Short mmCIF file of C-alpha atoms in Angstrom, two decimals:
data_model
loop_
_atom_site.label_atom_id
_atom_site.label_comp_id
_atom_site.label_asym_id
_atom_site.label_seq_id
_atom_site.Cartn_x
_atom_site.Cartn_y
_atom_site.Cartn_z
CA MET A 1 8.96 -64.99 -71.25
CA ASN A 2 7.14 -67.25 -68.56
CA GLU A 3 4.30 -65.26 -67.33
CA ALA A 4 4.28 -67.32 -64.13
CA ALA A 5 7.94 -66.26 -63.12
CA GLU A 6 7.84 -64.33 -59.82
CA VAL A 7 7.77 -60.76 -59.55
CA PRO A 8 10.88 -59.21 -58.27
CA ARG A 9 10.64 -58.19 -54.55
CA ILE A 10 12.29 -55.53 -52.30
CA ASN A 11 15.52 -56.87 -51.20
CA ARG A 12 15.15 -56.34 -47.13
CA THR A 13 18.91 -56.41 -46.81
CA VAL A 14 19.80 -53.44 -48.83
CA LEU A 15 16.51 -51.46 -47.46
CA GLN A 16 17.76 -51.93 -44.09
CA GLN A 17 21.24 -50.59 -44.66
CA LEU A 18 19.56 -47.46 -46.35
CA ILE A 19 17.22 -46.56 -43.65
CA ALA A 20 19.47 -47.94 -40.70
CA GLY A 21 21.10 -44.29 -40.10
CA LEU A 22 17.98 -42.32 -40.54
CA THR A 23 17.34 -40.00 -37.18
CA ASP A 24 13.44 -40.89 -37.40
CA GLY A 25 12.56 -44.52 -35.84
CA LEU A 26 11.34 -46.96 -38.44
CA ILE A 27 9.64 -50.27 -37.61
CA LEU A 28 9.42 -52.77 -40.87
CA VAL A 29 6.29 -54.89 -40.74
CA GLU A 30 5.58 -58.01 -43.16
CA LEU A 31 2.17 -58.23 -44.63
CA ASP A 32 1.35 -61.08 -41.97
CA GLY A 33 2.03 -58.74 -39.11
CA ARG A 34 5.25 -59.77 -38.07
CA ILE A 35 7.48 -57.13 -36.99
CA ILE A 36 10.89 -57.94 -38.65
CA TRP A 37 13.21 -54.76 -38.39
CA ALA A 38 13.42 -51.48 -36.47
CA ASN A 39 16.30 -49.39 -36.84
CA GLU A 40 18.32 -47.61 -33.74
CA ALA A 41 15.90 -44.71 -33.76
CA ALA A 42 12.89 -46.74 -33.12
CA LEU A 43 14.20 -48.78 -29.98
CA LYS A 44 15.46 -45.55 -28.64
CA SER A 45 11.92 -43.86 -28.93
CA HIS A 46 10.59 -47.07 -27.26
CA ARG A 47 13.34 -47.20 -24.63
CA VAL A 48 13.77 -50.91 -25.49
CA GLU A 49 17.37 -52.11 -26.17
CA ASP A 50 16.64 -54.89 -29.09
CA LEU A 51 13.65 -56.03 -31.55
CA ALA A 52 12.31 -58.09 -29.09
CA GLY A 53 11.23 -55.28 -26.73
CA LEU A 54 9.03 -54.07 -29.62
CA GLY A 55 7.27 -57.88 -29.76
CA GLU A 56 7.30 -60.50 -32.07
CA THR A 57 3.84 -59.30 -33.91
CA VAL A 58 1.69 -56.12 -34.36
CA ALA A 59 -0.60 -58.11 -31.38
CA ASP A 60 2.25 -58.64 -29.53
CA TYR A 61 3.14 -54.91 -29.52
CA ARG A 62 -0.19 -53.68 -28.56
CA ARG A 63 0.13 -56.19 -25.69
CA ARG A 64 3.44 -54.27 -24.55
CA PHE A 65 2.48 -50.82 -24.78
CA THR A 66 -0.68 -48.53 -24.37
CA LEU A 67 -0.80 -45.77 -27.06
CA ARG A 68 -3.24 -42.68 -26.15
CA TYR A 69 -4.14 -39.56 -28.00
CA ARG A 70 -3.17 -36.32 -26.39
CA ASN A 71 -6.79 -35.91 -25.04
CA ASN A 72 -6.00 -38.90 -22.78
CA HIS A 73 -8.16 -41.43 -24.83
CA THR A 74 -6.53 -44.62 -24.77
CA LEU A 75 -6.30 -46.13 -27.89
CA ASP A 76 -8.28 -49.76 -28.55
CA GLU A 77 -7.39 -52.95 -30.53
CA GLY A 78 -7.39 -51.92 -34.03
CA GLN A 79 -6.70 -48.19 -33.20
CA TYR A 80 -2.92 -48.87 -33.16
CA PRO A 81 -1.05 -47.08 -35.77
CA LEU A 82 0.67 -50.34 -36.75
CA GLU A 83 -2.68 -52.15 -36.83
CA ARG A 84 -4.18 -49.52 -39.15
CA LEU A 85 -1.21 -49.89 -41.40
CA LEU A 86 -1.67 -53.43 -41.80
CA GLY A 87 -5.00 -52.70 -42.70
CA GLY A 88 -3.75 -50.41 -45.54
CA GLU A 89 -4.65 -46.93 -43.89
CA ALA A 90 -2.40 -44.61 -44.73
CA LEU A 91 -1.26 -42.20 -41.47
CA ASP A 92 0.50 -38.93 -41.40
CA GLY A 93 1.32 -36.40 -38.55
CA VAL A 94 -0.74 -38.54 -36.03
CA THR A 95 0.37 -37.76 -32.19
CA ILE A 96 0.35 -40.38 -29.34
CA GLU A 97 1.35 -41.17 -26.27
CA VAL A 98 3.17 -44.47 -25.63
CA SER A 99 3.41 -45.96 -22.09
CA PRO A 100 4.61 -49.24 -21.52
CA THR A 101 1.78 -51.67 -19.96
CA SER A 102 4.20 -52.26 -17.04
CA ASP A 103 5.11 -49.00 -16.16
CA PRO A 104 1.59 -46.73 -16.99
CA ASP A 105 3.60 -43.44 -15.42
CA ALA A 106 6.32 -43.65 -18.27
CA CYS A 107 4.96 -41.86 -21.05
CA TRP A 108 6.74 -40.70 -24.25
CA VAL A 109 5.10 -38.52 -27.14
CA HIS A 110 5.46 -39.73 -30.81
CA VAL A 111 4.23 -38.19 -33.97
CA VAL A 112 3.86 -41.26 -36.50
CA ARG A 113 3.20 -41.71 -40.21
CA THR A 114 3.25 -44.81 -42.45
CA LEU A 115 4.57 -45.63 -45.81
CA ILE A 116 3.91 -48.77 -47.72
CA LEU A 117 6.45 -50.00 -49.97
CA GLU A 118 5.58 -51.88 -52.97
CA ASP A 119 7.26 -54.53 -55.33
CA ALA A 120 7.63 -54.27 -58.80
CA GLY A 121 4.40 -55.51 -59.73
CA ALA A 122 2.83 -52.53 -57.82
CA LYS A 123 1.31 -54.77 -54.76
CA PRO A 124 1.80 -54.01 -50.90
CA ASP A 125 5.24 -55.74 -49.79
CA VAL A 126 6.50 -54.18 -46.95
CA LEU A 127 4.90 -51.56 -44.28
CA VAL A 128 6.75 -49.24 -42.52
CA LEU A 129 5.77 -47.26 -39.47
CA ILE A 130 7.87 -43.79 -39.15
CA ILE A 131 8.46 -42.32 -35.66
CA ARG A 132 9.52 -39.25 -34.65
CA ASP A 133 10.34 -38.48 -30.72
CA GLU A 134 8.98 -35.44 -29.60
CA THR A 135 9.07 -36.50 -26.08
CA PRO A 136 11.69 -33.81 -25.10
CA ARG A 137 9.73 -30.96 -26.90
CA TYR A 138 6.54 -31.69 -25.03
CA GLU A 139 8.41 -32.38 -21.67
CA ALA A 140 10.12 -28.79 -22.20
CA GLU A 141 6.49 -27.11 -22.94
CA LYS A 142 5.07 -29.43 -20.18
CA ARG A 143 7.79 -27.60 -18.00
CA PHE A 144 7.09 -24.04 -19.61
CA GLU A 145 3.06 -24.70 -18.87
CA LYS A 146 3.99 -25.42 -15.21
CA SER A 147 6.10 -22.48 -14.82
CA PHE A 148 4.02 -19.93 -16.77
CA ASN A 149 1.12 -21.07 -14.67
CA ALA A 150 3.08 -21.21 -11.31
CA ASN A 151 4.88 -18.25 -11.84
CA PRO A 152 3.76 -15.02 -9.66
CA ALA A 153 4.56 -12.74 -12.12
CA PRO A 154 1.72 -11.75 -14.54
CA GLY A 155 1.90 -13.50 -18.16
CA LEU A 156 -0.35 -14.03 -21.31
CA ILE A 157 0.20 -15.67 -24.17
CA CYS A 158 -1.44 -14.91 -27.83
CA ARG A 159 -1.74 -16.66 -31.22
CA LEU A 160 0.18 -14.48 -33.78
CA ASP A 161 -1.89 -15.48 -36.76
CA ASP A 162 -5.34 -14.00 -35.03
CA GLN A 163 -3.77 -12.05 -32.21
CA ARG A 164 -6.34 -14.12 -29.66
CA PHE A 165 -4.89 -14.86 -26.19
CA ILE A 166 -4.73 -18.94 -25.44
CA ARG A 167 -3.31 -18.42 -21.96
CA VAL A 168 -3.43 -16.56 -19.01
CA ASN A 169 -1.58 -17.02 -15.44
CA GLN A 170 -2.96 -16.48 -12.07
CA GLY A 171 -0.63 -13.65 -11.51
CA PHE A 172 -2.53 -11.58 -14.36
CA MET A 173 -6.12 -12.59 -13.35
CA GLU A 174 -4.89 -11.21 -9.41
CA MET A 175 -2.98 -8.11 -10.80
CA THR A 176 -6.23 -6.95 -13.13
CA GLY A 177 -9.24 -8.97 -11.39
CA LEU A 178 -10.04 -10.34 -14.63
CA SER A 179 -11.29 -14.13 -15.03
CA GLN A 180 -9.83 -16.78 -17.62
CA ASP A 181 -13.08 -16.36 -19.58
CA ASP A 182 -12.88 -12.64 -19.74
CA VAL A 183 -9.19 -13.31 -21.62
CA LEU A 184 -9.03 -16.69 -23.26
CA GLY A 185 -10.35 -16.31 -27.12
CA LYS A 186 -10.27 -12.15 -26.64
CA MET A 187 -8.06 -10.39 -28.89
CA VAL A 188 -5.26 -7.76 -27.82
CA GLU A 189 -6.70 -4.77 -28.68
CA GLU A 190 -10.16 -6.00 -26.96
CA ILE A 191 -8.20 -6.46 -23.65
CA GLY A 192 -6.61 -2.85 -24.45
CA LEU A 193 -3.20 -3.89 -23.80
CA PHE A 194 -1.75 -0.85 -25.44
CA SER A 195 -4.65 1.09 -25.57
CA ASN A 196 -3.18 3.38 -23.09
CA CYS A 197 0.28 3.41 -24.20
CA GLU A 198 2.40 6.13 -25.56
CA THR A 199 4.08 3.80 -27.96
CA GLY A 200 1.12 1.41 -28.23
CA ASP A 201 1.24 1.87 -32.23
CA ASP A 202 4.44 0.65 -32.52
CA ALA A 203 3.83 -2.48 -30.39
CA MET A 204 1.15 -3.18 -32.13
CA ILE A 205 3.03 -3.45 -35.60
CA LYS A 206 5.74 -5.50 -33.82
CA LEU A 207 3.18 -7.77 -32.49
CA ALA A 208 1.69 -8.00 -36.22
CA GLU A 209 5.43 -8.90 -37.40
CA GLY A 210 5.68 -11.26 -34.89
CA ARG A 211 8.92 -9.03 -33.41
CA VAL A 212 10.30 -8.51 -29.88
CA ILE A 213 8.57 -5.78 -28.29
CA ARG A 214 10.51 -4.09 -25.83
CA GLN A 215 9.56 -2.71 -22.38
CA ARG A 216 7.17 0.01 -22.39
CA GLU A 217 4.74 1.53 -19.48
CA ALA A 218 1.00 0.85 -20.39
CA LEU A 219 -2.65 1.18 -18.51
CA ILE A 220 -4.37 -1.96 -18.30
CA PRO A 221 -8.19 -1.02 -18.08
CA LEU A 222 -10.02 -2.81 -15.11
CA PRO A 223 -13.26 -4.27 -14.91
CA ASP A 224 -14.24 -1.66 -12.21
CA GLY A 225 -13.43 1.04 -14.56
CA GLY A 226 -10.19 2.25 -13.20
CA ASP A 227 -6.58 1.21 -14.51
CA ARG A 228 -3.27 -0.49 -13.35
CA LEU A 229 0.20 0.89 -14.11
CA VAL A 230 2.44 -1.53 -15.55
CA ILE A 231 5.60 -2.67 -17.86
CA VAL A 232 4.73 -4.56 -20.54
CA ALA A 233 7.11 -6.80 -23.16
CA GLY A 234 6.54 -9.21 -25.31
CA GLU A 235 8.66 -12.20 -26.70
CA PRO A 236 7.78 -14.65 -29.83
CA ILE A 237 7.57 -17.85 -28.82
CA PRO A 238 6.33 -21.18 -30.42
CA VAL A 239 3.30 -22.86 -28.42
CA GLY A 240 2.78 -26.48 -30.07
CA GLU A 241 4.57 -25.22 -33.34
CA VAL A 242 1.86 -22.49 -33.35
CA PRO A 243 3.67 -19.21 -33.50
CA CYS A 244 2.71 -17.01 -30.34
CA MET A 245 3.75 -14.01 -28.64
CA LEU A 246 4.34 -14.15 -24.87
CA PHE A 247 3.80 -11.01 -22.90
CA THR A 248 5.01 -10.78 -19.33
CA PHE A 249 4.44 -7.67 -17.05
CA ALA A 250 5.85 -6.08 -14.09
CA ASP A 251 2.92 -4.06 -11.99
CA LEU A 252 3.83 -0.49 -11.19
CA ASP A 253 0.51 0.34 -9.66
CA GLY A 254 1.99 -0.02 -6.08
CA ARG A 255 4.65 2.29 -6.94
CA ARG A 256 2.27 4.70 -8.34
CA LYS A 257 0.11 4.65 -5.38
CA ALA A 258 3.48 4.75 -2.97
CA GLN A 259 4.57 8.00 -5.57
CA ASN A 260 1.04 9.58 -5.19
CA ALA A 261 0.98 9.35 -1.40
CA LEU A 262 4.77 10.47 -1.12
CA ARG A 263 3.70 13.65 -3.13
CA GLN A 264 0.77 14.52 -0.61
CA SER A 265 2.78 13.95 2.37
CA GLU A 266 5.60 16.11 0.69
CA GLU A 267 2.89 18.71 0.12
CA ARG A 268 1.21 18.42 3.84
CA PHE A 269 4.45 19.02 5.23
CA SER A 270 5.58 21.85 2.97
CA LYS A 271 2.30 23.80 3.92
CA SER A 272 2.47 23.06 7.22
CA PHE A 273 6.15 24.02 7.65
CA ARG A 274 5.64 27.32 5.58
CA LEU A 275 2.41 28.45 7.54
CA SER A 276 3.67 27.09 11.24
CA PRO A 277 3.88 29.96 13.57
CA ALA A 278 6.81 28.76 15.31
CA PRO A 279 10.18 29.32 13.71
CA ALA A 280 11.59 26.67 11.74
CA ALA A 281 14.18 25.75 9.12
CA ILE A 282 15.78 22.99 6.96
CA ALA A 283 19.53 22.43 6.58
CA ARG A 284 21.76 19.83 4.85
CA LEU A 285 23.20 17.42 6.99
CA ASP A 286 26.30 17.47 5.68
CA ASP A 287 27.31 21.10 5.92
CA PHE A 288 24.20 22.80 7.93
CA VAL A 289 23.92 24.72 5.02
CA PHE A 290 20.11 26.55 5.24
CA MET A 291 17.87 25.35 2.44
CA GLU A 292 14.54 26.40 3.39
CA VAL A 293 13.40 28.80 6.45
CA ASN A 294 9.80 29.46 7.15
CA GLU A 295 8.38 33.05 7.59
CA ALA A 296 8.43 32.58 11.59
CA PHE A 297 12.07 31.98 11.47
CA LEU A 298 12.79 35.22 9.32
CA SER A 299 10.40 37.37 11.51
CA LEU A 300 12.15 36.30 14.74
CA SER A 301 15.93 36.76 13.53
CA GLY A 302 15.08 39.88 11.57
CA ARG A 303 17.14 38.57 8.20
CA LYS A 304 15.83 38.30 4.82
CA ILE A 305 15.65 35.13 3.24
CA GLU A 306 18.43 35.63 0.62
CA SER A 307 20.45 36.12 3.21
CA VAL A 308 19.63 33.38 4.99
CA ILE A 309 19.50 30.31 2.43
CA GLY A 310 23.02 29.01 1.27
CA LYS A 311 24.48 30.02 4.77
CA THR A 312 25.42 28.10 7.49
CA ALA A 313 24.27 29.12 11.36
CA ALA A 314 28.30 30.04 11.77
CA ASP A 315 28.33 32.21 8.73
CA LEU A 316 25.33 34.15 10.23
CA LYS A 317 26.57 34.14 13.67
CA LEU A 318 23.21 33.19 14.58
CA TRP A 319 23.94 31.48 18.27
CA GLU A 320 25.94 33.21 20.85
CA ASP A 321 27.46 29.93 22.36
CA THR A 322 29.52 28.81 19.62
CA LYS A 323 30.86 25.89 21.29
CA ALA A 324 26.98 24.78 22.12
CA ARG A 325 26.14 25.17 18.52
CA LYS A 326 28.84 22.32 17.52
CA GLU A 327 27.97 20.34 20.25
CA ILE A 328 24.28 20.29 18.67
CA GLU A 329 25.87 19.79 14.90
CA GLN A 330 27.48 17.02 16.10
CA HIS A 331 24.48 15.17 18.20
CA LEU A 332 22.56 15.32 14.68
CA ARG A 333 25.62 13.91 12.80
CA ASP A 334 25.77 10.96 15.33
CA ASN A 335 21.96 10.64 14.49
CA VAL A 336 20.73 11.74 18.06
CA PRO A 337 17.66 14.32 18.07
CA VAL A 338 17.99 17.52 20.12
CA ARG A 339 15.17 18.82 22.76
CA ASP A 340 14.57 21.88 23.76
CA VAL A 341 18.12 23.22 24.34
CA ALA A 342 18.57 26.98 25.68
CA MET A 343 20.39 28.94 23.02
CA ARG A 344 20.78 32.64 22.74
CA MET A 345 19.86 33.47 18.80
CA MET A 346 21.69 36.70 17.72
CA LEU A 347 19.32 39.11 15.90
CA ALA A 348 20.21 40.96 12.64
CA ASN A 349 19.20 44.29 14.94
CA GLY A 350 22.23 43.47 17.17
CA ASP A 351 19.68 42.15 20.04
CA THR A 352 19.38 38.78 21.66
CA ALA A 353 16.62 36.47 21.69
CA GLU A 354 16.26 33.54 24.28
CA CYS A 355 15.38 30.39 22.91
CA LEU A 356 14.68 26.65 23.18
CA VAL A 357 16.49 24.96 20.14
CA SER A 358 15.21 21.61 19.16
CA ALA A 359 16.36 19.48 15.85
CA GLU A 360 16.28 16.31 14.18
CA ARG A 361 17.41 14.44 11.38
CA VAL A 362 15.14 13.71 8.37
CA GLU A 363 15.01 12.41 4.60
CA ILE A 364 14.06 14.73 1.92
CA ASN A 365 13.93 13.80 -1.45
CA ASP A 366 16.73 11.08 -0.41
CA HIS A 367 18.95 13.76 0.91
CA ALA A 368 19.90 13.97 4.57
CA CYS A 369 18.55 16.97 6.27
CA VAL A 370 18.20 18.56 9.72
CA LEU A 371 14.89 20.22 10.47
CA TRP A 372 15.44 22.60 13.10
CA SER A 373 12.40 24.08 15.27
CA VAL A 374 13.17 27.47 17.41
CA GLN A 375 10.94 28.39 20.42
CA ASP A 376 11.41 32.04 21.33
CA VAL A 377 11.11 32.35 25.25
CA THR A 378 12.51 35.69 25.66
CA GLU A 379 9.45 37.20 27.44
CA ARG A 380 9.03 33.82 29.33
CA ARG A 381 12.38 34.23 30.45
CA ARG A 382 12.03 37.96 31.59
CA SER A 383 8.89 37.58 33.68
CA GLU A 384 9.94 34.40 35.41
CA LEU A 385 13.24 36.41 36.34
CA GLU A 386 11.19 39.27 37.56
CA LEU A 387 9.09 37.17 39.78
CA ILE A 388 12.04 35.31 40.90
CA GLU A 389 13.34 38.67 42.02
CA ALA A 390 10.38 39.94 43.50
CA ILE A 391 9.56 36.56 45.63
CA GLU A 392 13.15 36.50 46.89
CA SER A 393 13.14 40.44 47.95
CA VAL A 394 9.71 39.77 49.78
CA MET A 395 11.11 36.26 51.34
CA ALA A 396 14.26 38.42 52.19
CA ASP A 397 12.81 39.10 55.26
CA THR A 398 9.91 36.69 56.59
CA SER A 399 9.05 37.93 60.07
CA TRP A 400 6.31 39.67 58.98
CA PHE A 401 4.38 36.50 57.36
CA SER A 402 3.17 33.43 58.49
CA ARG A 403 4.75 30.14 58.02
CA THR A 404 1.90 29.49 55.42
CA VAL A 405 2.45 32.38 53.51
CA VAL A 406 6.23 31.61 53.21
CA ASP A 407 5.63 28.17 51.95
CA ARG A 408 3.30 29.48 49.48
CA LEU A 409 5.75 31.89 48.32
CA ALA A 410 8.55 29.29 48.25
CA THR A 411 6.39 27.04 46.10
CA LEU A 412 5.76 29.84 43.62
CA ARG A 413 9.61 30.68 43.38
CA GLN A 414 10.16 26.29 43.02
CA ALA A 415 7.65 26.73 40.32
CA SER A 416 8.76 29.84 38.39
CA THR A 417 12.50 28.31 38.33
CA GLY A 418 11.64 24.83 37.14
CA LYS A 419 13.67 23.68 40.22
CA SER A 420 12.66 21.04 43.04
CA PRO A 421 15.32 21.01 45.98
CA SER A 422 16.84 17.52 45.53
CA ALA A 423 17.93 17.21 49.22
CA GLU A 424 17.08 18.19 52.80
CA LEU A 425 19.37 19.26 55.60
CA ARG A 426 20.08 15.85 56.53
CA ASP A 427 21.47 14.68 53.29
CA LEU A 428 24.26 17.62 53.58
CA SER A 429 27.84 16.60 54.62
CA GLU A 430 29.52 18.55 57.57
CA ARG A 431 31.27 20.53 55.13
CA GLU A 432 28.51 21.28 52.98
CA SER A 433 26.77 22.37 56.51
CA GLU A 434 29.46 24.77 57.29
CA ILE A 435 29.47 26.35 53.99
CA LEU A 436 25.78 26.84 54.19
CA GLY A 437 25.79 28.27 57.63
CA LEU A 438 28.79 30.78 56.59
CA ILE A 439 26.47 31.96 53.78
CA CYS A 440 23.35 32.34 56.00
CA ASP A 441 25.83 34.49 58.19
CA GLY A 442 26.64 36.75 54.84
CA LEU A 443 30.08 35.97 54.69
CA SER A 444 31.88 36.31 51.40
CA ASP A 445 34.08 33.52 49.83
CA ALA A 446 37.07 34.88 50.70
CA GLU A 447 35.72 35.25 54.19
CA MET A 448 34.71 31.94 54.24
CA GLY A 449 38.20 30.63 53.21
CA ASP A 450 39.98 32.62 55.97
CA ALA A 451 37.04 31.15 58.68
CA LEU A 452 37.73 27.53 57.39
CA CYS A 453 41.61 27.74 56.39
CA LEU A 454 40.69 27.20 52.63
CA SER A 455 41.84 28.62 49.46
CA ARG A 456 39.02 30.85 47.76
CA HIS A 457 39.18 28.17 45.03
CA THR A 458 38.20 25.24 47.23
CA ILE A 459 35.35 27.30 48.86
CA ARG A 460 34.00 28.11 45.06
CA ASN A 461 33.87 24.36 44.33
CA HIS A 462 32.16 23.83 48.00
CA VAL A 463 29.69 26.39 47.08
CA ALA A 464 28.71 24.96 43.83
CA SER A 465 28.52 21.36 45.11
CA LEU A 466 25.86 22.76 47.74
CA TYR A 467 24.14 24.86 45.06
CA ASN A 468 23.63 21.54 42.95
CA LYS A 469 22.53 19.17 45.64
CA ILE A 470 19.55 21.96 46.85
CA GLY A 471 18.89 23.34 43.51
CA VAL A 472 19.50 26.62 43.59
CA ASN A 473 21.97 29.24 41.72
CA ARG A 474 22.33 32.21 44.02
CA ARG A 475 23.17 33.15 47.58
CA ALA A 476 20.19 34.61 48.20
CA ALA A 477 18.26 31.67 47.11
CA ALA A 478 20.48 29.62 49.18
CA VAL A 479 19.35 31.62 52.56
CA ILE A 480 15.87 31.10 52.00
CA TRP A 481 16.25 27.41 51.15
CA ALA A 482 17.89 27.21 54.66
CA ARG A 483 15.44 29.67 56.49
CA GLU A 484 12.44 27.45 55.25
CA ARG A 485 14.05 24.29 56.70
CA GLY A 486 15.08 26.28 60.09
CA PHE A 487 18.55 26.57 59.81
CA SER A 488 20.03 30.28 59.83
CA GLY A 489 23.21 29.99 60.65
CA ASN A 490 26.21 28.03 61.84
CA GLY A 491 25.36 29.70 65.36
CA ALA A 492 27.63 28.14 68.36
CA SER A 493 29.00 25.47 66.44
CA SER A 494 31.61 28.12 64.34
CA GLY A 495 31.09 31.46 66.27
CA LYS A 496 34.79 31.24 67.09
CA LYS A 497 35.20 31.03 63.24
CA THR A 498 32.78 33.51 62.30
CA SER A 499 33.91 35.95 64.90
CA LYS A 500 37.08 35.91 63.53
CA ALA A 501 36.56 36.35 59.81
CA LYS A 502 34.36 39.12 60.78
CA LYS A 503 36.82 41.21 62.41
CA ARG A 504 39.23 40.83 59.81
#
């Protein structure tokens, strides 16, 4: 055999056919630095349409593309993977960022390794750069990183192998008052994530196994010695091919504080309701059944609590005026508060009590209710009536008193009745003046009807209108009102009619 015979070399055409359909990108380089071929995946990973887009040589490739490591360190001449391949250096799993020199903002992430194909004489024949385009994965991780950091919901990420935290977002730091230095590099147990959790042991087992951790309540220790109530859940995720656990949190501390404040408020309301000296009751809005009454209510009504709870005011026949009670209940259904409505309560012993009733809708334990407040004014009304009768008796004959005394007595009577005259003599119509004059002359409704040729019903309407205008509710009061203003009767203007009526 001729020793000078040429050693068989690799058939490039066959090689190209074999590797053309591979999903990884492959670039074939001759020993002199010429780029002789690239498959479709390699062209796509560089966003070029043909081999010319990569450059004719390795040096041309370096001029067309800028390469950086993931730490943003730019690769200089001689550090490019293709250049290191030409130098015979083997690379495996090197991650680089690739940008066109003409467009530095564009960036793709490649993971590269090298392969040197030898001929039959074990000498390098073809150099191969193998490229795996990881751009979609890194872009997804970048989007996740941005979303994780910007998300107001608190979040943590720890590695599964050592259970140390590698990510913490602003939401978690604001919720707990911890800084990045307080969290990053610390273990889950050091932070006390599940130390105050009823199912903390189960959560730690699932964390060690890399399984999903379902939602559960936990108390996270705070730097000031307090704690914060949260709902925490864990989801296994990869971060840069490293198995990790993503923890997400829902802050329940505000709800806990609100619940505590509500409970304290309800306790204060309950105590003030029970101990209040004013009679009070709580009823359901839908059917007005009494749910609770205080001791003052039972004392006033003379009833026992077991005879009141579960009953309505209608069942108990609590109020004398059924129509007024129904009107109040309708006001409450329409969400119209009731204030100081005069009502007469029917007591258990058969007596009655004069009351001022107030009521308003309230919400108790998410149920619409009515809060009733009752004021017993029986003694006050009795005293007022006695005072009015005394004053009217004295003022029936004012000839013994000076004008000053009469005015003071009139003022007392008005203050006792709670009414002030809403009109003066000049405000009365001619018919109202006639009616007032006949009242002062002592005529009855029938006699006034004869005098004015009107029916008794019409006379009563005129009298009622007069009373309403001058603020009185009885004849004696109307007479006093007239005398206070120097009006004593119809006199000569209606003497004929009056005389005729008296004769009859």
